[in-house]
Tab-separated table of C-alpha atoms in Angstrom:
chain	number	residue	atom	x	y	z
A	26	UNK	CA	-22.993	-69.574	-139.542
A	27	UNK	CA	-22.349	-70.738	-135.971
A	28	UNK	CA	-25.029	-71.095	-133.269
A	29	UNK	CA	-23.556	-68.086	-131.448
A	30	UNK	CA	-24.163	-65.943	-134.538
A	31	UNK	CA	-27.925	-66.538	-134.257
A	32	UNK	CA	-28.110	-65.307	-130.614
A	33	UNK	CA	-28.390	-61.528	-131.262
A	34	UNK	CA	-31.048	-62.118	-133.930
A	35	UNK	CA	-33.111	-64.349	-131.628
A	36	UNK	CA	-32.945	-61.815	-128.797
A	37	UNK	CA	-34.117	-59.024	-131.126
A	38	UNK	CA	-37.074	-61.124	-132.348
A	39	UNK	CA	-38.124	-61.905	-128.728
A	40	UNK	CA	-38.011	-58.225	-127.793
A	41	UNK	CA	-40.185	-57.266	-130.784
A	42	UNK	CA	-42.753	-59.959	-129.924
A	43	UNK	CA	-42.977	-58.783	-126.259
A	44	UNK	CA	-43.413	-55.151	-127.322
A	45	UNK	CA	-46.231	-56.128	-129.708
A	46	UNK	CA	-48.044	-58.052	-126.987
A	47	UNK	CA	-47.868	-55.120	-124.500
A	48	UNK	CA	-49.246	-52.676	-127.076
A	49	UNK	CA	-52.141	-55.001	-127.897
A	50	UNK	CA	-53.243	-55.419	-124.248
A	51	UNK	CA	-56.610	-53.791	-123.410
A	52	UNK	CA	-56.259	-50.973	-120.815
A	53	UNK	CA	-58.065	-51.544	-117.491
A	54	UNK	CA	-61.542	-50.080	-117.022
A	55	UNK	CA	-61.445	-46.838	-115.048
A	56	UNK	CA	-63.618	-46.255	-111.979
A	57	UNK	CA	-66.298	-43.630	-112.622
A	58	UNK	CA	-65.198	-40.209	-111.469
A	59	UNK	CA	-67.489	-37.968	-109.472
A	60	UNK	CA	-68.412	-34.801	-111.392
A	61	UNK	CA	-66.297	-31.816	-110.365
A	62	UNK	CA	-67.826	-29.531	-107.740
A	63	UNK	CA	-66.974	-25.953	-106.860
A	64	UNK	CA	-64.738	-26.106	-103.781
A	65	UNK	CA	-62.888	-23.475	-101.805
A	66	UNK	CA	-59.768	-25.567	-102.457
A	67	UNK	CA	-58.620	-24.722	-106.003
A	68	UNK	CA	-55.255	-26.435	-106.109
A	69	UNK	CA	-55.130	-29.337	-108.579
A	70	UNK	CA	-53.725	-32.596	-107.273
A	71	UNK	CA	-52.032	-35.117	-109.550
A	72	UNK	CA	-53.709	-38.538	-109.753
A	73	UNK	CA	-51.340	-41.453	-109.195
A	74	UNK	CA	-51.535	-45.012	-110.443
A	75	UNK	CA	-52.919	-47.761	-108.243
A	76	UNK	CA	-50.343	-48.943	-105.729
A	77	UNK	CA	-49.291	-52.575	-106.212
A	78	UNK	CA	-50.400	-55.179	-103.683
A	79	UNK	CA	-46.764	-55.529	-102.638
A	80	UNK	CA	-46.482	-51.908	-101.471
A	81	UNK	CA	-44.075	-51.381	-98.569
A	82	UNK	CA	-45.701	-51.258	-95.142
A	83	UNK	CA	-43.987	-48.022	-94.168
A	84	UNK	CA	-45.208	-44.474	-94.625
A	85	UNK	CA	-42.975	-42.019	-96.498
A	86	UNK	CA	-41.177	-39.327	-94.523
A	87	UNK	CA	-42.967	-36.020	-95.118
A	88	UNK	CA	-41.658	-32.571	-94.240
A	89	UNK	CA	-44.182	-30.071	-92.915
A	90	UNK	CA	-44.625	-26.551	-91.617
A	91	UNK	CA	-47.099	-25.369	-88.981
A	92	UNK	CA	-49.587	-23.000	-90.574
A	93	UNK	CA	-52.906	-21.399	-89.695
A	94	UNK	CA	-55.820	-23.218	-91.313
A	95	UNK	CA	-59.314	-21.754	-91.569
A	96	UNK	CA	-62.440	-23.699	-90.550
A	97	UNK	CA	-64.513	-25.027	-92.209
A	98	UNK	CA	-61.992	-26.889	-94.351
A	99	UNK	CA	-64.692	-27.992	-96.814
A	100	UNK	CA	-67.751	-25.804	-97.514
A	101	UNK	CA	-70.247	-28.673	-97.735
A	102	UNK	CA	-70.240	-32.171	-96.280
A	103	UNK	CA	-71.780	-34.381	-93.627
A	104	UNK	CA	-70.711	-37.418	-91.579
A	105	UNK	CA	-67.100	-36.940	-92.769
A	106	UNK	CA	-64.947	-40.058	-92.755
A	107	UNK	CA	-61.227	-39.515	-93.326
A	108	UNK	CA	-58.737	-42.362	-92.963
A	109	UNK	CA	-54.952	-42.421	-93.289
A	110	UNK	CA	-52.778	-45.201	-94.688
A	111	UNK	CA	-49.041	-45.023	-95.418
A	112	UNK	CA	-49.089	-41.233	-95.284
A	113	UNK	CA	-52.012	-40.920	-97.719
A	114	UNK	CA	-55.486	-39.709	-96.729
A	115	UNK	CA	-58.808	-40.821	-98.174
A	116	UNK	CA	-62.209	-39.178	-97.819
A	117	UNK	CA	-65.176	-41.559	-98.075
A	118	UNK	CA	-68.698	-40.223	-98.601
A	119	UNK	CA	-72.153	-41.231	-99.851
A	120	UNK	CA	-72.891	-40.329	-103.456
A	121	UNK	CA	-76.038	-40.987	-105.509
A	122	UNK	CA	-77.129	-44.231	-103.803
A	123	UNK	CA	-73.553	-45.387	-103.655
A	124	UNK	CA	-70.144	-44.513	-102.264
A	125	UNK	CA	-67.280	-42.362	-103.531
A	126	UNK	CA	-63.687	-41.978	-102.346
A	127	UNK	CA	-61.287	-39.106	-102.937
A	128	UNK	CA	-57.564	-38.961	-102.272
A	129	UNK	CA	-56.256	-36.116	-100.109
A	130	UNK	CA	-52.764	-34.790	-99.548
A	131	UNK	CA	-53.664	-33.743	-96.004
A	132	UNK	CA	-56.542	-33.755	-93.513
A	133	UNK	CA	-57.123	-30.040	-93.986
A	134	UNK	CA	-57.786	-30.526	-97.721
A	135	UNK	CA	-61.033	-32.463	-97.469
A	136	UNK	CA	-62.729	-32.290	-100.866
A	137	UNK	CA	-64.968	-34.297	-103.166
A	138	UNK	CA	-63.059	-32.967	-106.156
A	139	UNK	CA	-61.345	-35.776	-108.019
A	140	UNK	CA	-63.305	-38.472	-106.163
A	141	UNK	CA	-64.223	-41.741	-107.842
A	142	UNK	CA	-67.463	-43.647	-107.433
A	143	UNK	CA	-66.342	-46.998	-106.046
A	144	UNK	CA	-69.792	-48.543	-105.726
A	145	UNK	CA	-73.188	-47.819	-107.278
A	146	UNK	CA	-76.228	-49.676	-105.927
A	147	UNK	CA	-78.354	-51.629	-108.424
A	148	UNK	CA	-82.105	-51.061	-108.471
A	149	UNK	CA	-84.589	-53.437	-106.916
A	150	UNK	CA	-82.626	-54.685	-103.911
A	151	UNK	CA	-82.877	-54.278	-100.143
A	152	UNK	CA	-79.875	-51.926	-100.364
A	153	UNK	CA	-80.705	-49.760	-103.385
A	154	UNK	CA	-81.350	-46.451	-101.577
A	155	UNK	CA	-80.512	-44.061	-98.751
A	156	UNK	CA	-76.785	-44.616	-98.367
A	157	UNK	CA	-75.765	-43.067	-95.043
A	158	UNK	CA	-72.413	-42.413	-93.373
A	159	UNK	CA	-70.076	-44.811	-95.233
A	160	UNK	CA	-66.809	-45.645	-93.473
A	161	UNK	CA	-63.607	-46.860	-95.150
A	162	UNK	CA	-61.468	-49.287	-93.094
A	163	UNK	CA	-58.228	-51.154	-93.822
A	164	UNK	CA	-58.426	-54.536	-92.045
A	165	UNK	CA	-56.100	-57.528	-92.375
A	166	UNK	CA	-54.541	-56.218	-95.573
A	167	UNK	CA	-57.757	-55.339	-97.411
A	168	UNK	CA	-60.129	-52.382	-97.772
A	169	UNK	CA	-63.743	-52.509	-96.574
A	170	UNK	CA	-66.576	-49.969	-96.557
A	171	UNK	CA	-69.377	-50.203	-93.984
A	172	UNK	CA	-72.533	-48.293	-94.936
A	173	UNK	CA	-76.220	-48.087	-94.024
A	174	UNK	CA	-78.703	-48.615	-96.852
A	175	UNK	CA	-82.344	-49.554	-97.384
A	176	UNK	CA	-84.990	-50.238	-100.034
A	177	UNK	CA	-86.394	-46.716	-99.863
A	178	UNK	CA	-87.992	-47.033	-96.411
A	179	UNK	CA	-86.041	-45.874	-93.369
A	180	UNK	CA	-87.497	-48.639	-91.171
A	181	UNK	CA	-85.601	-51.109	-93.357
A	182	UNK	CA	-82.194	-49.505	-92.872
A	183	UNK	CA	-79.508	-52.121	-92.221
A	184	UNK	CA	-75.702	-52.205	-92.317
A	185	UNK	CA	-73.882	-53.557	-95.373
A	186	UNK	CA	-70.244	-54.348	-96.215
A	187	UNK	CA	-68.402	-53.558	-99.436
A	188	UNK	CA	-64.986	-55.076	-100.157
A	189	UNK	CA	-62.229	-53.471	-102.204
A	190	UNK	CA	-60.749	-55.124	-105.263
A	191	UNK	CA	-57.225	-53.731	-104.899
A	192	UNK	CA	-54.893	-51.888	-102.559
A	193	UNK	CA	-56.191	-48.587	-103.951
A	194	UNK	CA	-59.514	-47.702	-102.236
A	195	UNK	CA	-60.509	-45.635	-105.269
A	196	UNK	CA	-60.839	-48.794	-107.330
A	197	UNK	CA	-64.236	-50.572	-107.465
A	198	UNK	CA	-65.757	-52.258	-104.410
A	199	UNK	CA	-68.120	-55.228	-104.475
A	200	UNK	CA	-71.191	-55.771	-102.303
A	201	UNK	CA	-70.564	-58.557	-99.781
A	202	UNK	CA	-73.979	-58.356	-98.128
A	203	UNK	CA	-75.525	-57.396	-94.823
A	204	UNK	CA	-73.654	-57.456	-91.526
A	205	UNK	CA	-75.907	-57.969	-88.520
A	206	UNK	CA	-76.284	-59.489	-85.095
A	207	UNK	CA	-78.860	-62.310	-84.687
A	208	UNK	CA	-81.714	-59.907	-83.827
A	209	UNK	CA	-81.390	-58.138	-87.215
A	210	UNK	CA	-82.945	-54.857	-86.050
A	211	UNK	CA	-82.760	-51.388	-87.628
A	212	UNK	CA	-79.105	-50.316	-87.814
A	213	UNK	CA	-77.077	-47.355	-89.094
A	214	UNK	CA	-73.658	-45.719	-88.604
A	215	UNK	CA	-71.675	-48.950	-88.233
A	216	UNK	CA	-67.961	-48.776	-87.447
A	217	UNK	CA	-65.176	-51.247	-86.649
A	218	UNK	CA	-62.921	-51.106	-83.602
A	219	UNK	CA	-59.647	-53.047	-83.820
A	220	UNK	CA	-58.480	-53.716	-80.260
A	221	UNK	CA	-56.148	-56.325	-78.801
A	222	UNK	CA	-56.078	-58.308	-82.027
A	223	UNK	CA	-59.883	-58.588	-82.036
A	224	UNK	CA	-62.557	-56.919	-84.164
A	225	UNK	CA	-65.701	-55.300	-82.771
A	226	UNK	CA	-68.649	-53.853	-84.663
A	227	UNK	CA	-70.280	-50.784	-83.100
A	228	UNK	CA	-73.448	-49.149	-84.430
A	229	UNK	CA	-76.622	-47.182	-83.717
A	230	UNK	CA	-79.862	-49.142	-83.574
A	231	UNK	CA	-83.387	-49.518	-82.264
A	232	UNK	CA	-84.275	-51.853	-79.420
A	233	UNK	CA	-87.340	-53.090	-81.308
A	234	UNK	CA	-88.982	-52.395	-84.648
A	235	UNK	CA	-90.310	-48.887	-83.914
A	236	UNK	CA	-88.512	-45.550	-83.904
A	237	UNK	CA	-88.375	-43.474	-80.734
A	238	UNK	CA	-84.807	-43.824	-79.520
A	239	UNK	CA	-81.449	-44.778	-81.010
A	240	UNK	CA	-78.904	-46.653	-78.904
A	241	UNK	CA	-75.235	-47.607	-79.226
A	242	UNK	CA	-74.589	-51.357	-79.582
A	243	UNK	CA	-71.434	-53.477	-79.819
A	244	UNK	CA	-70.794	-57.066	-80.959
A	245	UNK	CA	-67.757	-59.234	-81.615
A	246	UNK	CA	-66.653	-59.978	-85.189
A	247	UNK	CA	-65.083	-63.237	-86.339
A	248	UNK	CA	-63.881	-61.517	-89.514
A	249	UNK	CA	-64.520	-58.198	-91.324
A	250	UNK	CA	-67.775	-59.543	-92.787
A	251	UNK	CA	-69.281	-61.391	-89.835
A	252	UNK	CA	-70.703	-60.667	-86.383
A	253	UNK	CA	-70.473	-63.786	-84.215
A	254	UNK	CA	-72.089	-62.643	-80.963
A	255	UNK	CA	-75.286	-61.145	-79.646
A	256	UNK	CA	-75.456	-57.357	-79.623
A	257	UNK	CA	-74.686	-55.611	-76.331
A	258	UNK	CA	-76.256	-52.281	-75.368
A	259	UNK	CA	-73.576	-49.747	-74.384
A	260	UNK	CA	-75.386	-46.404	-74.332
A	261	UNK	CA	-78.916	-45.009	-74.428
A	262	UNK	CA	-79.932	-41.327	-74.714
A	263	UNK	CA	-80.788	-40.452	-71.112
A	264	UNK	CA	-79.158	-37.086	-70.383
A	265	UNK	CA	-80.845	-33.809	-71.348
A	266	UNK	CA	-78.123	-33.053	-73.905
A	267	UNK	CA	-78.867	-36.375	-75.645
A	268	UNK	CA	-82.595	-35.791	-76.018
A	269	UNK	CA	-83.057	-32.495	-77.877
A	270	UNK	CA	-85.660	-33.091	-80.612
A	271	UNK	CA	-87.447	-36.362	-81.340
A	272	UNK	CA	-86.357	-39.169	-81.493
A	273	UNK	CA	-83.839	-39.399	-78.669
A	274	UNK	CA	-80.515	-40.074	-80.340
A	275	UNK	CA	-77.204	-41.830	-79.751
A	276	UNK	CA	-75.587	-42.421	-83.157
A	277	UNK	CA	-72.405	-42.080	-85.210
A	278	UNK	CA	-70.105	-44.067	-82.883
A	279	UNK	CA	-66.399	-43.844	-83.696
A	280	UNK	CA	-63.626	-45.773	-81.958
A	281	UNK	CA	-60.621	-43.800	-80.750
A	282	UNK	CA	-57.826	-46.182	-79.721
A	283	UNK	CA	-54.761	-44.482	-78.269
A	284	UNK	CA	-52.048	-46.732	-76.881
A	285	UNK	CA	-53.681	-49.085	-74.404
A	286	UNK	CA	-56.765	-46.881	-74.025
A	287	UNK	CA	-60.014	-47.149	-75.983
A	288	UNK	CA	-62.869	-44.683	-76.318
A	289	UNK	CA	-66.104	-44.503	-78.273
A	290	UNK	CA	-67.036	-40.984	-79.335
A	291	UNK	CA	-70.664	-40.733	-80.460
A	292	UNK	CA	-73.213	-38.124	-81.534
A	293	UNK	CA	-76.303	-37.180	-79.528
A	294	UNK	CA	-79.616	-35.333	-80.075
A	295	UNK	CA	-81.185	-34.576	-83.447
A	296	UNK	CA	-78.600	-34.251	-86.222
A	297	UNK	CA	-80.703	-31.490	-87.838
A	298	UNK	CA	-80.661	-29.344	-84.677
A	299	UNK	CA	-78.225	-26.797	-83.248
A	300	UNK	CA	-77.836	-29.114	-80.236
A	301	UNK	CA	-76.231	-32.053	-82.013
A	302	UNK	CA	-73.074	-32.782	-80.031
A	303	UNK	CA	-70.526	-35.427	-79.070
A	304	UNK	CA	-70.519	-37.726	-76.048
A	305	UNK	CA	-67.910	-40.288	-75.040
A	306	UNK	CA	-67.610	-43.763	-73.539
A	307	UNK	CA	-64.331	-44.861	-71.922
A	308	UNK	CA	-63.264	-48.508	-71.662
A	309	UNK	CA	-62.388	-48.948	-67.988
A	310	UNK	CA	-62.140	-52.758	-67.936
A	311	UNK	CA	-60.700	-55.441	-70.178
A	312	UNK	CA	-63.884	-56.711	-71.874
A	313	UNK	CA	-65.421	-54.416	-74.527
A	314	UNK	CA	-68.519	-56.639	-74.605
A	315	UNK	CA	-69.259	-56.005	-70.937
A	316	UNK	CA	-71.294	-52.788	-70.560
A	317	UNK	CA	-70.048	-52.461	-66.976
A	318	UNK	CA	-66.540	-52.002	-68.379
A	319	UNK	CA	-67.534	-48.776	-70.117
A	320	UNK	CA	-67.939	-45.406	-68.381
A	321	UNK	CA	-70.132	-42.722	-69.925
A	322	UNK	CA	-69.307	-39.022	-69.635
A	323	UNK	CA	-72.067	-37.105	-67.884
A	324	UNK	CA	-71.533	-34.051	-70.091
A	325	UNK	CA	-70.910	-33.677	-73.825
A	326	UNK	CA	-67.238	-33.611	-74.788
A	327	UNK	CA	-67.838	-31.315	-77.790
A	328	UNK	CA	-70.788	-29.018	-78.459
A	329	UNK	CA	-71.967	-25.903	-80.282
A	330	UNK	CA	-70.292	-22.520	-79.938
A	331	UNK	CA	-72.828	-19.756	-80.478
A	332	UNK	CA	-71.949	-17.371	-83.263
A	333	UNK	CA	-69.502	-19.830	-84.811
A	334	UNK	CA	-70.517	-23.498	-85.052
A	335	UNK	CA	-73.868	-25.194	-84.478
A	336	UNK	CA	-74.670	-28.892	-84.244
A	337	UNK	CA	-71.081	-30.227	-84.338
A	338	UNK	CA	-71.004	-33.997	-84.575
A	339	UNK	CA	-70.464	-37.304	-86.407
A	340	UNK	CA	-66.694	-37.333	-86.428
A	341	UNK	CA	-63.740	-39.416	-87.523
A	342	UNK	CA	-60.127	-39.365	-86.322
A	343	UNK	CA	-56.859	-39.430	-88.242
A	344	UNK	CA	-53.190	-38.686	-87.532
A	345	UNK	CA	-51.565	-35.660	-89.159
A	346	UNK	CA	-48.122	-35.926	-90.739
A	347	UNK	CA	-46.468	-34.968	-87.440
A	348	UNK	CA	-48.264	-37.742	-85.537
A	349	UNK	CA	-50.817	-35.517	-83.799
A	350	UNK	CA	-54.421	-36.768	-83.767
A	351	UNK	CA	-57.161	-34.705	-85.392
A	352	UNK	CA	-60.921	-34.897	-85.285
A	353	UNK	CA	-62.807	-34.340	-88.539
A	354	UNK	CA	-66.473	-33.456	-87.987
A	355	UNK	CA	-69.380	-31.580	-89.505
A	356	UNK	CA	-71.007	-28.414	-88.163
A	357	UNK	CA	-73.241	-25.565	-89.315
A	358	UNK	CA	-72.098	-21.967	-89.528
A	359	UNK	CA	-75.662	-20.650	-89.314
A	360	UNK	CA	-78.132	-21.462	-86.554
A	361	UNK	CA	-81.158	-23.417	-87.745
A	362	UNK	CA	-79.681	-24.379	-91.122
A	363	UNK	CA	-80.147	-28.114	-90.448
A	364	UNK	CA	-78.870	-30.850	-92.758
A	365	UNK	CA	-78.452	-28.485	-95.706
A	366	UNK	CA	-76.010	-26.219	-93.894
A	367	UNK	CA	-73.381	-28.739	-92.817
A	368	UNK	CA	-69.705	-28.222	-93.618
A	369	UNK	CA	-66.516	-30.091	-92.659
A	370	UNK	CA	-64.300	-28.860	-89.812
A	371	UNK	CA	-61.156	-30.087	-88.048
A	372	UNK	CA	-59.989	-29.848	-84.456
A	373	UNK	CA	-56.935	-31.191	-82.575
A	374	UNK	CA	-57.268	-33.953	-79.986
A	375	UNK	CA	-55.117	-33.444	-76.887
A	376	UNK	CA	-54.343	-36.336	-74.531
A	377	UNK	CA	-53.545	-35.669	-70.866
A	378	UNK	CA	-50.977	-37.504	-68.738
A	379	UNK	CA	-53.514	-40.258	-68.063
A	380	UNK	CA	-54.232	-40.787	-71.755
A	381	UNK	CA	-57.682	-39.212	-71.686
A	382	UNK	CA	-58.588	-37.161	-74.779
A	383	UNK	CA	-59.765	-33.563	-74.741
A	384	UNK	CA	-61.497	-32.048	-77.778
A	385	UNK	CA	-61.760	-28.409	-76.759
A	386	UNK	CA	-64.368	-26.451	-78.687
A	387	UNK	CA	-64.994	-25.436	-82.299
A	388	UNK	CA	-62.551	-22.751	-83.389
A	389	UNK	CA	-62.428	-20.648	-86.577
A	390	UNK	CA	-58.692	-21.230	-87.050
A	391	UNK	CA	-56.291	-24.000	-86.056
A	392	UNK	CA	-52.531	-24.414	-86.227
A	393	UNK	CA	-51.988	-27.404	-88.456
A	394	UNK	CA	-48.882	-29.292	-89.748
A	395	UNK	CA	-49.090	-28.597	-93.481
A	396	UNK	CA	-46.956	-30.815	-95.779
A	397	UNK	CA	-44.144	-29.095	-97.662
A	398	UNK	CA	-44.280	-29.837	-101.388
């Protein structure tokens, strides 16, 4: 028999060996899924496989219709953080001394249903308890989560960084450690602003080691894990609308970068009160680390609407499928219901001819670009 006669047989043997090896491979460990909750949203979404690291850097084209959407869009939730990447939305929230992430088809479908626990804190560490306001960020090609945690005592709250293990933010994250400025004071509600090719960390903290007032600070970052400057005080609670309840509060800062303009939208007054609201800082100069280059609004930019929404605050921003910018925030439908009554709402952000954002007021219904399936 000639050498050529052996070729088909050899090819068949190679194919059988490859098939056997694939079948014998152990399947990857699945991230723990958050137990299903009862949500107003009943539609079942199909889970997709983890996107490869070589995913294209372009969002898919999505058709949409404008429809009326009812607020609140999620019946229970606080400090909502929704982020968009390549046309996909992710909702990041604290869960059982850890963090969970769910995948959404649209901003108006905020839900914990189908979420996966991406990090669970071990016992006996400085960061084992009290996970507050986690934020999911995509920086330099990788996913990071910034979250406040402590050892069970609020005075020990500090900011920590988790790093993703894949391009899918529902896969496990690993603890990278604390992120802090040299003073290492009490810190919560950390966020990252990407501006002009630089990274800035912005958070709420105490001036000293005692509670009494929370302030907004900023510092430069050399990379997503490291602050490499002293902290700079940007805002203190001084106006009447910032000082309802004790302590006086500026917290929950969120960067809103639109074109060449940058803003920091933050929450003020007690988060458990009807008077929780949003204030805003505008970057008027070219140095974010110079407090003189920020201008503070004298009045809140978003506040309660009696009979509808109380204590609106702690927001995030994301683009809808049509490119419009939307604010996702929490509010209470009943006066005096405090932390237990918070639900998730959405509201459009309108920019004027000078690029300044307007947030309007809480409304029961909004016209929203809903994706066509």
